[in-house]
Amino acid sequence: MNKILGKPLDRVDGKLKVTGKAPYTADISVENLAYGVIFQSTISQGKVIEIETSNAAACPGVLDIITYKETPTLVKIPFFPTKENLPSEDDDNIYYNGQHLGIVIAETLEKAEYAASLVKITYEETAPTITMAQADMFEPESIFFGIMPGKITRGDIAEGKSQAEVLVEKVYTTPTEHHNPLETSATLAMWEGENLTLYETTQGISATQRSIAAVLDIPQENVRVISQYLGGGFGCKALLRSHTILTAIAARQVQRPVKVVLTRSQMYTACGYRSQTLQNLTLGATKSGQLTLINHIGTSLTSLFDDFVEPVGAPTTMMYACPHLQIKYRLGRVNTITPTFMRAPGEAPGMFALESAMDELAIALNIDPIELRLQNHADIDPQTGLPWSSKSLKQCYEQGAQLFGWSLRNPIPRSMHDGDFLIGWGMASATFPSNSGKSSVKVEIFANGEVQVKTGTQDLGTGTYTVMTQVAAEALGVSSQQVKFELGDSNLPNAPITGNSMTVGSVSPAVHQAANAAKQRMIQMAIADVNSPIYGTPATDITVESGEIYSPQNPTQKDSYSEILRRHHLASLEVTEETAPNPESKKYSKHSFGAIFVEIAIDELLGEIKVRRCVGVYSVGKILNSKTARSQVIGGITWGIGMALMEKTVMDAEQGRIVNRNLSDYLIPVHTDIPKMEVQFVEETDPHVNTLGTKSLGELPIVGVAAAIANAVYHATGKRIRDLPITPDKLL
Ligand code: MOS
């Protein structure tokens, strides 16, 4: 029985954070620090004719100004379109508004900002390509930086169409969206000789170490990357960005540490975004509700210089048991930075379309939407034919419906009221893949009773510190207060990037294994030691609980880690273990699932939509901390509500500038927009994903929310909105 694992332990870093003592990258200061301010293009397409820096350079306190013409040639690496992201001497082209053109370094931030405002750039401007309608479209061969095929088929869609008695053939659109982490991206770069230290806001310290070493053509071991606290990332801190490179170049140039903190406005053009999507989706079904056809064509936009496709069809391939399917993509080039991964890339916009279309199909067939989903439930992964490592989606529907009171729903649109408000009830499914990677962890037990657990993972603010503390404490049989968990330094043993919802699934098995190995080493030392109270006891009989090492058959004879170390004249005992995904797990399709139910109220005169109630039920394998898990879900649903009703990046269609690049014009939910949420997890055992049986949770809860709300809007009003966000004007 777990004593610590699964329990709602408060965040171990909570006090530090709420008292402002947790050092985020922008808070870090070092001796002799200089400040960098990046200046960017103010046009979207054209050429730089001249950069006039003399006025800026003459400002007091300015140490140097480095334009793109003076930066060293960067080595091109995958995932980082160097040439285009940071133009080089032989390329004066402007590819998008907000493209970095150089950096001013000064004694203070204010001096650097003022000087940067005096840099005068002359351009030759040409008309940018901004909209989907203006862009030339092509069908990419591969998507997602080449790791997924550009086209997926099964069966024969013509056959699927001929078998269909009912067709739903619709177009769904989602707007450009930005990540908007509370903490903007920041870098502090410091050179000591040939060695570079980066304090960096990154979801991947090792990846940043590798990437920047490659780009600058220096040995990887010369680079150290530190990132101990993060205020969110959501994908925009997953890849190396050019402001980091510029900061490192600047620090080398002025021979002083340099710090750059991007402004909120710069975040909108420097760190990627989610492309708008246009999704042509066709569902075919028999009159009894059996899907015969799914055809999902996703159109999205990318930059002039690199291909990134929002993979909206990824969940479509595996959600429903349909024999005939096609997924295809179309991509157009516009004057923007390359889009990137953003919270549930593919799933978030893709499931808006698929789960809206399933609702439309249910209405066309006059079948309850849950019933339609159950009827097409995929008992195995329909694309790969593999069994699921675990799947409890049916229980999610059932538990969610029960909690929500779905059976009381009158399916007729406009039939439910509360005074003058129209009431709508809607639901949708959620899914996200459950991946993991190789991790290495060091556990050290000290004679004073403290345990240090170290690995080079990251904590985005989601609770890595807390959950890994629990895993270690549980395995070692000590209290969570005794464990000190360290992360966020590339000098520590390696762990994967914190993205793709895989930190818990990757790192916790290694923490568990290393802690267990340390415990076993201690037990072996004790039972072989004539001076131990448990001398000679078989190791298999030994339990460790609350720091006491004993055999339940003989509970008065107790040893402890401290005593063992003391008797052996050791200050500490150290164990490092590495775990990798079990190759056997490749025989299973690994996904998390969930179901989301919402109640909305609409004031028809104003078109205002208020989300009144949310019920979310999820199956994610074992829960390691019931409080942080629940918080993650609340955050994800909150974002889903924002996606459904508010979020939209607006691009000026003539100038190619983002109009609302700040948090007062880019709307995200505030407290009053968010209702009471009921969150439950289905108890689920998954023996295949990893040793602890945890599946992905990070990105899952945003998925389906927008569709559930759109479905509720239809139920309330009889109006189907297929274009996000669902703003009041679309209802009037
Ligand atoms: Mo994520 S979108 O893998 O941070």
XYZ file of C-alpha atoms and ligand atoms in Angstrom:
736
model
C 0.000 0.000 0.000
C 1.449 3.347 -1.023
C 1.950 5.802 1.820
C 3.157 8.790 -0.176
C 2.624 7.996 -3.847
C -0.745 9.122 -5.143
C -1.364 11.361 -2.138
C -2.175 15.072 -2.538
C 1.223 16.272 -1.319
C 1.497 20.061 -1.461
C 4.040 21.368 -3.930
C 7.464 21.093 -2.358
C 8.427 24.335 -4.144
C 5.113 26.030 -3.364
C 6.353 28.237 -0.526
C 9.396 29.357 -2.498
C 7.174 30.339 -5.381
C 4.482 32.222 -3.515
C 7.087 34.115 -1.501
C 8.934 35.124 -4.663
C 12.073 33.239 -3.658
C 12.160 30.761 -6.520
C 14.732 32.137 -8.967
C 13.302 32.193 -12.477
C 15.791 32.917 -15.269
C 14.962 36.638 -15.404
C 15.635 36.876 -11.639
C 19.166 35.530 -11.927
C 21.937 38.043 -11.532
C 25.689 37.584 -11.676
C 28.591 39.919 -11.192
C 29.407 42.312 -14.011
C 26.115 41.559 -15.772
C 25.256 43.451 -18.935
C 21.803 43.698 -20.492
C 20.795 42.920 -24.033
C 17.815 44.228 -25.979
C 17.013 42.666 -29.320
C 15.748 44.828 -32.149
C 13.470 43.369 -34.771
C 12.115 44.042 -38.223
C 9.112 46.329 -38.400
C 8.139 45.142 -41.870
C 7.021 41.654 -42.872
C 8.524 41.137 -46.285
C 11.377 42.767 -48.116
C 15.046 43.512 -47.655
C 17.231 45.454 -45.266
C 19.006 48.265 -47.100
C 20.837 49.795 -44.195
C 21.164 49.537 -40.438
C 22.296 52.807 -38.915
C 23.638 52.218 -35.405
C 25.854 55.238 -34.735
C 23.264 57.190 -32.716
C 22.546 54.132 -30.610
C 26.234 53.376 -30.141
C 26.867 56.907 -28.907
C 24.409 56.515 -26.025
C 25.958 56.376 -22.557
C 26.385 52.877 -21.183
C 26.208 51.088 -24.517
C 28.818 48.346 -24.720
C 28.232 47.076 -28.204
C 25.696 46.650 -30.963
C 25.748 43.470 -32.985
C 23.630 43.351 -36.112
C 22.935 40.182 -38.070
C 25.722 41.205 -40.415
C 28.292 40.773 -37.660
C 27.088 37.480 -36.204
C 29.150 34.401 -37.000
C 27.820 31.938 -39.530
C 25.659 29.461 -37.697
C 25.627 25.745 -38.379
C 22.258 24.516 -39.616
C 20.725 21.833 -37.422
C 17.369 20.025 -37.455
C 14.536 21.793 -35.617
C 16.335 25.109 -35.903
C 16.040 26.974 -39.155
C 19.140 29.035 -38.406
C 19.676 30.917 -41.613
C 16.157 32.196 -41.712
C 15.513 32.651 -38.044
C 18.601 34.737 -37.592
C 19.648 36.088 -40.950
C 23.296 35.945 -41.777
C 25.665 38.306 -43.486
C 24.778 37.039 -46.928
C 21.027 37.232 -46.419
C 19.353 40.612 -46.006
C 15.846 39.295 -46.519
C 13.000 39.960 -44.157
C 10.757 36.937 -43.883
C 8.355 38.115 -41.208
C 7.496 40.957 -38.920
C 9.433 40.798 -35.686
C 12.435 38.991 -37.181
C 15.506 39.528 -34.985
C 18.011 41.827 -36.662
C 20.475 42.405 -33.879
C 21.126 43.165 -30.245
C 22.197 46.188 -28.207
C 24.251 45.441 -25.101
C 24.468 48.047 -22.357
C 25.221 48.523 -18.676
C 21.532 48.616 -17.735
C 18.315 47.386 -19.255
C 17.022 50.942 -19.599
C 20.131 52.089 -21.435
C 19.935 49.118 -23.778
C 16.242 49.747 -24.442
C 16.795 53.414 -25.185
C 19.704 52.717 -27.500
C 17.762 49.984 -29.307
C 15.032 52.541 -29.990
C 17.605 54.664 -31.851
C 18.741 51.934 -34.239
C 17.473 53.064 -37.615
C 16.756 50.439 -40.229
C 15.969 51.233 -43.842
C 14.067 48.629 -45.786
C 12.970 47.896 -49.268
C 9.464 46.715 -48.568
C 7.383 44.367 -50.700
C 3.852 43.098 -50.196
C 3.707 40.240 -47.690
C 1.662 37.059 -47.975
C -0.536 36.935 -44.891
C -3.728 34.967 -45.327
C -4.547 31.385 -46.177
C -6.327 32.641 -49.297
C -3.173 34.404 -50.524
C -0.817 31.480 -49.911
C 0.134 28.911 -52.522
C -0.812 25.512 -51.178
C 1.138 22.284 -51.379
C 0.795 18.808 -49.917
C 3.775 18.099 -47.644
C 5.310 14.635 -47.820
C 5.972 14.523 -44.124
C 4.822 16.625 -41.207
C 6.017 17.625 -37.752
C 9.641 18.146 -38.819
C 9.530 14.972 -40.835
C 8.630 12.555 -38.050
C 5.086 11.786 -39.244
C 3.903 10.890 -42.753
C 2.014 13.560 -44.676
C -0.708 11.167 -45.717
C -2.358 8.264 -43.906
C -4.952 5.941 -45.356
C -6.734 2.761 -44.434
C -9.319 0.853 -46.415
C -10.715 2.711 -49.393
C -12.496 6.025 -48.916
C -14.561 5.608 -52.103
C -15.851 2.346 -50.675
C -16.530 4.060 -47.350
C -18.505 6.761 -49.096
C -20.617 4.285 -51.050
C -21.433 2.392 -47.849
C -22.520 5.584 -46.090
C -26.235 6.215 -45.683
C -25.607 9.528 -43.941
C -22.800 11.969 -44.663
C -21.588 14.867 -42.558
C -19.306 16.976 -44.718
C -18.176 20.169 -43.007
C -15.422 22.726 -42.717
C -14.084 23.642 -39.275
C -11.665 26.466 -38.674
C -9.464 27.454 -35.762
C -7.492 30.692 -35.509
C -3.811 31.391 -34.941
C -3.080 30.981 -31.234
C -0.123 31.852 -29.017
C 1.261 30.042 -25.978
C 1.448 33.001 -23.585
C 3.303 31.432 -20.673
C 3.240 33.739 -17.667
C 7.043 33.810 -17.699
C 8.423 35.263 -20.916
C 11.528 33.642 -22.395
C 14.850 34.732 -20.959
C 18.526 33.889 -21.282
C 21.582 34.752 -19.239
C 24.741 33.776 -21.100
C 28.130 33.679 -19.452
C 31.483 32.632 -20.952
C 34.478 31.505 -18.969
C 37.147 30.925 -21.581
C 35.716 28.437 -24.055
C 32.957 27.391 -21.678
C 29.433 28.726 -21.940
C 26.893 28.701 -19.122
C 23.302 29.472 -20.019
C 20.598 30.229 -17.512
C 17.704 29.545 -19.790
C 13.923 29.269 -19.880
C 13.727 25.922 -21.601
C 11.676 22.753 -21.586
C 14.826 20.841 -22.511
C 18.176 21.624 -20.911
C 19.998 18.744 -22.632
C 18.405 19.531 -25.973
C 19.431 23.177 -25.590
C 22.950 22.115 -24.668
C 23.207 19.927 -27.771
C 21.553 22.437 -30.092
C 23.486 25.531 -29.131
C 26.771 23.642 -29.184
C 25.967 22.463 -32.704
C 24.790 25.875 -33.928
C 27.856 27.688 -32.558
C 30.129 24.806 -33.511
C 31.615 24.318 -30.047
C 31.980 21.046 -28.102
C 28.830 20.030 -26.255
C 30.759 19.468 -23.039
C 31.698 23.159 -23.054
C 28.073 24.126 -22.559
C 26.104 24.026 -19.319
C 22.394 24.854 -19.305
C 20.502 25.662 -16.116
C 16.746 26.008 -15.785
C 15.424 25.450 -12.299
C 12.047 27.181 -12.352
C 9.743 27.776 -15.273
C 6.537 29.749 -15.521
C 4.981 27.537 -18.177
C 6.117 26.807 -21.700
C 3.391 24.846 -23.482
C 5.722 24.117 -26.389
C 7.129 27.599 -27.047
C 10.169 26.836 -24.888
C 10.712 23.379 -26.373
C 13.212 24.315 -29.077
C 16.310 26.460 -29.132
C 15.362 29.975 -30.223
C 17.482 32.605 -31.877
C 17.346 35.088 -28.975
C 19.329 32.528 -26.968
C 21.961 32.308 -29.668
C 22.146 36.093 -29.981
C 22.618 36.406 -26.225
C 25.442 33.867 -26.249
C 27.106 35.652 -29.169
C 26.708 39.001 -27.400
C 28.248 37.697 -24.175
C 31.243 36.348 -26.071
C 31.632 39.642 -27.913
C 31.559 41.942 -24.860
C 33.391 39.455 -22.623
C 30.741 39.859 -19.946
C 27.658 37.948 -18.884
C 24.603 39.194 -20.806
C 20.934 38.810 -19.939
C 18.060 39.098 -22.387
C 14.421 38.917 -21.353
C 11.953 38.952 -24.218
C 9.067 41.350 -23.839
C 5.537 40.023 -24.025
C 5.199 41.614 -27.428
C 8.411 39.941 -28.666
C 7.071 36.575 -27.470
C 4.458 36.781 -30.226
C 7.042 36.680 -33.008
C 10.052 34.947 -31.457
C 8.930 31.603 -30.066
C 6.490 30.042 -32.514
C 2.732 29.760 -32.308
C -0.101 27.450 -33.330
C -1.109 27.900 -36.953
C -4.653 28.606 -37.885
C -6.312 25.528 -39.345
C -8.985 24.846 -41.909
C -10.241 21.321 -41.650
C -12.362 19.590 -44.263
C -13.930 16.706 -42.437
C -16.276 14.108 -43.843
C -17.906 11.426 -41.736
C -19.968 8.695 -43.360
C -22.165 6.285 -41.408
C -24.904 3.732 -41.744
C -28.357 4.655 -40.463
C -27.705 2.587 -37.385
C -24.656 4.736 -36.585
C -21.709 2.665 -37.780
C -18.934 4.849 -39.181
C -17.978 3.829 -42.729
C -15.755 6.762 -43.647
C -13.547 9.419 -42.117
C -11.829 11.859 -44.458
C -9.897 14.589 -42.671
C -7.914 17.148 -44.640
C -6.014 19.661 -42.550
C -4.850 22.940 -44.027
C -2.468 25.094 -42.037
C 0.198 27.726 -42.594
C 3.931 27.771 -42.167
C 6.790 30.218 -42.684
C 8.474 31.022 -45.978
C 11.480 28.944 -44.967
C 10.481 25.880 -42.989
C 7.696 23.307 -42.907
C 5.616 22.801 -39.820
C 2.203 21.216 -40.144
C -0.347 21.339 -37.350
C -1.089 17.588 -37.283
C -4.848 17.789 -36.818
C -5.386 14.268 -38.158
C -3.246 12.552 -35.523
C -6.141 11.753 -33.158
C -8.487 11.034 -36.079
C -6.482 7.959 -37.066
C -6.994 6.211 -33.731
C -10.206 7.525 -32.152
C -12.884 5.440 -33.843
C -13.226 1.991 -35.358
C -13.863 3.041 -38.922
C -12.703 0.841 -41.818
C -12.114 3.570 -44.399
C -10.015 6.592 -43.575
C -7.845 9.224 -45.162
C -5.751 11.919 -43.488
C -4.092 14.521 -45.664
C -2.465 17.892 -45.180
C -2.150 21.070 -47.157
C 0.317 23.736 -46.248
C 0.746 27.319 -47.333
C 3.642 29.722 -46.880
C 3.111 33.122 -45.317
C 5.297 35.838 -43.809
C 5.501 34.536 -40.251
C 7.999 32.765 -38.079
C 7.586 28.981 -38.305
C 4.738 27.719 -36.132
C 5.570 25.130 -33.510
C 4.266 22.650 -30.983
C 1.599 24.171 -28.767
C -0.322 22.376 -26.006
C -1.701 19.174 -27.582
C -0.417 19.972 -31.079
C -2.809 18.312 -33.518
C -5.175 17.026 -30.851
C -6.441 20.408 -29.644
C -7.680 21.761 -33.004
C -8.146 18.309 -34.580
C -10.489 17.038 -31.889
C -12.468 20.284 -32.100
C -13.333 19.257 -35.663
C -13.735 15.510 -35.114
C -15.789 15.775 -31.928
C -17.957 18.552 -33.375
C -18.568 16.400 -36.462
C -19.453 13.390 -34.279
C -22.065 15.575 -32.586
C -23.418 16.657 -35.957
C -23.568 13.024 -37.041
C -25.363 12.018 -33.840
C -27.971 14.704 -34.522
C -28.335 13.643 -38.167
C -28.870 10.044 -37.027
C -30.991 10.972 -34.007
C -28.675 8.985 -31.730
C -27.382 10.144 -28.344
C -23.826 11.478 -28.830
C -22.379 9.165 -26.165
C -24.187 6.223 -27.710
C -22.710 7.061 -31.135
C -19.226 7.159 -29.645
C -19.735 3.856 -27.829
C -21.010 2.262 -31.011
C -17.797 3.243 -32.805
C -15.507 2.623 -29.865
C -12.110 1.384 -31.031
C -11.395 -1.812 -29.109
C -7.947 -1.941 -30.635
C -5.946 0.823 -32.316
C -7.740 0.881 -35.678
C -4.733 2.233 -37.583
C -1.937 0.007 -36.286
C -4.054 -2.975 -35.250
C -2.198 -3.040 -31.935
C -3.973 -3.628 -28.638
C -4.174 -0.659 -26.276
C -1.751 -0.753 -23.363
C -4.848 0.246 -21.395
C -8.026 2.074 -22.288
C -10.888 3.113 -20.037
C -12.675 5.548 -22.312
C -16.006 3.764 -21.819
C -15.685 4.240 -18.067
C -14.856 7.923 -18.654
C -18.083 8.370 -20.639
C -20.083 6.446 -18.068
C -18.661 8.140 -14.986
C -18.804 11.553 -16.627
C -22.392 11.124 -17.742
C -23.336 9.978 -14.265
C -21.606 12.875 -12.511
C -22.983 15.412 -14.949
C -26.527 14.052 -14.988
C -26.488 13.529 -18.758
C -29.589 11.309 -18.658
C -31.665 14.394 -17.785
C -30.697 16.102 -21.054
C -33.486 16.857 -23.481
C -31.677 16.471 -26.821
C -33.928 18.937 -28.672
C -32.130 22.243 -29.340
C -33.471 25.266 -27.466
C -35.461 22.994 -25.169
C -33.619 23.764 -21.924
C -33.895 27.124 -20.187
C -33.051 28.903 -16.985
C -35.133 32.065 -16.886
C -34.105 34.103 -19.917
C -30.991 32.018 -20.511
C -30.825 29.211 -23.024
C -29.074 26.208 -21.525
C -26.871 23.866 -23.535
C -25.283 20.579 -22.558
C -22.480 19.183 -24.646
C -19.806 16.563 -24.411
C -16.714 15.376 -26.256
C -13.905 12.845 -25.970
C -10.252 13.538 -25.255
C -7.136 11.617 -26.165
C -3.375 12.088 -26.189
C -0.482 9.690 -26.900
C 1.513 8.359 -23.986
C 5.186 8.403 -24.855
C 8.352 8.214 -22.812
C 12.097 8.400 -23.161
C 15.390 7.400 -21.603
C 16.228 8.883 -18.192
C 19.110 8.676 -15.800
C 18.839 9.434 -12.082
C 21.309 9.679 -9.205
C 20.172 8.940 -5.659
C 22.440 9.731 -2.738
C 21.586 8.839 0.858
C 23.484 10.820 3.501
C 24.400 9.841 7.040
C 22.360 12.766 8.396
C 19.241 11.190 6.919
C 18.912 13.477 3.915
C 18.371 11.975 0.477
C 19.322 13.810 -2.682
C 17.766 12.785 -5.958
C 19.163 14.383 -9.073
C 18.281 14.319 -12.735
C 18.399 16.761 -15.590
C 14.668 17.069 -16.101
C 12.604 20.262 -15.990
C 9.624 21.509 -13.984
C 7.369 23.656 -16.137
C 5.362 24.533 -13.065
C 3.392 21.317 -13.341
C 4.893 19.639 -10.271
C 7.937 17.605 -11.317
C 9.772 18.519 -8.083
C 6.838 17.343 -6.008
C 5.917 14.158 -7.822
C 9.508 12.907 -8.125
C 10.019 13.598 -4.425
C 7.069 11.318 -3.749
C 8.352 8.551 -6.028
C 11.755 8.604 -4.312
C 10.356 8.803 -0.768
C 7.964 5.928 -1.414
C 10.647 3.648 -2.877
C 13.184 4.457 -0.149
C 10.720 4.210 2.709
C 11.504 7.701 4.005
C 9.384 10.797 4.481
C 9.006 13.280 1.617
C 10.634 15.974 3.805
C 13.862 13.966 3.823
C 14.094 13.990 0.038
C 15.663 16.862 -1.813
C 14.984 16.614 -5.536
C 17.219 18.552 -7.901
C 16.599 19.175 -11.577
C 17.266 21.717 -14.291
C 21.030 21.481 -14.777
C 22.649 19.798 -17.771
C 25.501 18.684 -15.477
C 23.038 16.282 -13.851
C 22.302 12.841 -15.354
C 20.285 13.219 -18.565
C 16.527 13.203 -18.904
C 14.322 13.958 -21.918
C 12.754 17.221 -22.895
C 9.691 18.190 -20.877
C 7.206 18.071 -23.695
C 4.872 15.639 -25.388
C 3.394 15.004 -21.908
C 6.139 12.546 -21.118
C 8.059 13.771 -18.098
C 6.314 11.653 -15.477
C 6.327 8.571 -17.719
C 10.026 8.986 -18.512
C 11.561 10.205 -15.274
C 9.551 8.492 -12.547
C 10.608 4.949 -13.579
C 14.265 6.018 -13.316
C 13.738 7.707 -9.929
C 11.919 4.593 -8.758
C 14.644 2.260 -10.004
C 17.524 4.306 -8.605
C 15.818 4.689 -5.218
C 15.076 0.970 -5.079
C 18.646 0.118 -6.002
C 19.962 2.398 -3.241
C 17.585 0.803 -0.750
C 18.709 -2.701 -1.763
C 22.366 -1.730 -1.420
C 21.650 -0.499 2.117
C 19.743 -3.658 3.021
C 22.589 -5.849 1.707
C 25.106 -3.873 3.757
C 22.984 -4.252 6.900
C 22.219 -7.952 6.703
C 25.889 -8.737 6.069
C 27.002 -6.685 9.064
C 27.284 -8.550 12.389
C 26.711 -5.273 14.213
C 23.356 -4.664 12.542
C 20.180 -5.497 14.483
C 18.944 -7.216 11.308
C 22.141 -9.186 10.656
C 21.461 -12.414 8.793
C 17.822 -11.663 7.948
C 17.010 -12.658 4.335
C 16.814 -9.491 2.202
C 13.399 -10.526 0.918
C 12.016 -10.281 4.476
C 13.141 -6.691 4.979
C 10.834 -3.698 4.833
C 11.798 -0.050 5.016
C 9.177 2.240 6.445
C 9.439 5.726 7.907
C 13.201 5.359 7.701
C 13.221 2.150 9.773
C 14.693 -0.997 8.300
C 13.323 -4.201 9.795
C 11.700 -7.545 9.227
C 7.950 -7.589 10.040
C 8.614 -10.961 11.742
C 10.934 -9.263 14.175
C 9.776 -5.638 14.375
C 11.726 -4.686 17.495
C 15.068 -5.155 15.724
C 15.512 -2.063 13.604
C 18.299 -0.539 11.602
C 18.366 2.760 9.687
C 20.167 4.264 6.688
C 22.075 6.636 8.983
C 23.217 3.842 11.288
C 24.323 1.668 8.380
C 26.380 4.496 6.878
C 27.850 5.406 10.275
C 28.922 1.838 11.014
C 30.568 1.645 7.578
C 32.273 5.022 8.071
C 30.571 6.392 4.977
C 29.319 9.932 4.545
C 26.871 8.819 1.911
C 25.860 6.091 -0.504
C 25.297 6.927 -4.126
C 23.532 5.029 -6.909
C 22.892 6.057 -10.521
C 20.423 4.151 -12.661
C 19.163 4.610 -16.183
C 15.834 3.453 -17.535
C 14.566 3.332 -21.104
C 11.157 2.531 -22.512
C 10.590 -1.219 -22.469
C 10.829 -2.520 -26.073
C 7.870 -4.795 -25.245
C 5.724 -1.692 -24.907
C 6.052 -1.199 -28.675
C 3.567 -4.047 -29.036
C 0.869 -1.768 -27.617
C -0.765 1.443 -28.640
C -0.352 3.811 -25.721
C -2.830 6.631 -25.208
C -4.604 8.475 -22.451
C -8.310 9.131 -22.774
C -11.029 11.221 -21.240
C -14.507 12.660 -21.562
C -15.522 16.246 -20.979
C -19.044 17.487 -20.271
C -20.080 21.145 -20.121
C -23.143 23.174 -19.317
C -23.389 26.633 -20.828
C -25.912 29.432 -20.461
C -26.482 31.884 -23.288
C -28.018 35.302 -23.075
C -29.451 35.396 -26.586
C -29.889 39.169 -26.663
C -26.189 39.705 -26.054
C -24.828 36.499 -27.512
C -22.858 36.054 -24.307
C -21.841 32.520 -23.422
C -21.160 31.556 -19.846
C -19.719 28.141 -19.041
C -21.557 27.084 -15.904
C -20.341 23.595 -15.186
C -17.587 21.265 -16.339
C -17.180 17.614 -15.568
C -14.023 15.914 -16.792
C -13.210 12.261 -16.289
C -9.829 10.947 -17.417
C -7.976 7.669 -17.596
C -4.245 8.221 -17.361
C -3.018 5.102 -15.604
C -1.644 5.568 -12.130
C -1.929 8.995 -10.503
C 1.220 9.921 -8.565
C -0.182 13.024 -6.853
C -3.925 13.530 -6.782
C -3.619 17.275 -6.150
C -1.119 18.233 -8.859
C -2.935 15.913 -11.296
C -6.249 17.621 -10.583
C -4.623 21.049 -10.912
C -3.192 20.085 -14.288
C -6.669 19.111 -15.471
C -8.242 22.328 -14.206
C -5.559 24.296 -16.074
C -6.137 22.322 -19.261
C -9.915 22.712 -19.199
C -9.497 26.416 -18.444
C -7.336 26.740 -21.529
C -9.923 24.757 -23.490
C -12.579 27.281 -22.464
C -10.296 30.081 -23.639
C -9.721 28.281 -26.937
C -13.463 27.816 -27.384
C -14.607 31.325 -26.546
C -11.751 33.858 -26.598
C -8.338 33.087 -27.990
C -7.340 34.428 -31.370
C -4.183 36.039 -32.702
C -5.154 38.782 -35.098
C -2.816 39.548 -37.964
C -3.109 42.820 -39.844
C -3.931 41.549 -43.329
C -1.958 44.301 -45.065
C 1.094 44.881 -42.898
C 1.500 41.360 -41.551
C 1.834 42.548 -37.976
C 0.191 40.905 -35.024
C -2.286 43.444 -33.747
C -3.038 41.981 -30.326
C 0.412 41.019 -29.079
C -0.271 41.672 -25.395
C -2.370 40.144 -22.668
C -4.977 42.892 -22.700
C -5.976 42.329 -26.337
C -5.206 38.605 -26.635
C -7.995 37.293 -24.476
C -7.507 34.425 -22.093
C -9.916 33.386 -19.342
C -9.842 35.106 -15.981
C -11.273 33.807 -12.741
C -14.832 34.941 -13.413
C -14.899 33.080 -16.763
C -14.224 29.736 -15.122
C -16.921 27.678 -13.438
C -16.698 25.030 -10.793
C -15.062 21.972 -12.222
C -15.524 18.392 -11.211
C -12.508 16.295 -12.084
C -12.244 12.548 -11.687
C -9.752 9.922 -12.686
C -10.817 6.413 -13.585
C -8.807 3.862 -11.671
C -6.631 2.230 -14.245
C -3.754 -0.221 -14.207
C -1.429 -0.202 -17.167
C 1.264 -2.874 -16.950
C 2.793 -1.966 -20.320
C 3.596 1.755 -20.422
C 6.282 1.809 -17.732
C 7.094 0.276 -14.366
C 4.857 2.692 -12.468
C 1.974 2.466 -14.926
C 1.632 6.225 -15.485
C 0.248 7.596 -18.749
C 0.345 11.090 -20.218
C -1.650 13.783 -18.442
C -0.063 17.147 -19.287
C -1.764 18.003 -22.554
C -4.837 15.749 -22.444
C -7.308 18.027 -20.614
C -7.372 20.840 -23.209
C -8.474 18.271 -25.789
C -12.197 18.106 -26.538
C -13.192 21.142 -24.483
C -13.806 23.417 -27.481
C -15.921 20.743 -29.171
C -17.927 20.091 -25.993
C -18.666 23.826 -25.789
C -19.547 24.113 -29.503
C -21.829 21.093 -29.086
C -23.442 22.747 -26.061
C -23.885 25.976 -28.051
C -25.732 24.034 -30.723
C -27.856 22.325 -28.096
C -28.723 25.670 -26.516
C -29.374 27.677 -29.673
C -29.725 25.377 -32.673
C -26.749 27.210 -34.229
C -23.694 25.214 -35.196
C -20.518 27.275 -34.910
C -17.625 25.666 -36.758
C -15.261 28.589 -36.459
C -13.338 29.253 -33.240
C -13.484 31.228 -31.068
C -17.243 31.241 -30.531
C -17.621 34.959 -29.932
C -20.970 36.742 -29.351
C -21.094 38.150 -32.914
C -21.322 34.629 -34.306
C -24.481 33.974 -32.279
C -26.342 37.177 -33.075
Mo 4.507 20.440 -25.604
S 3.282 21.271 -26.955
O 5.171 19.063 -26.168
O 5.212 21.492 -24.567
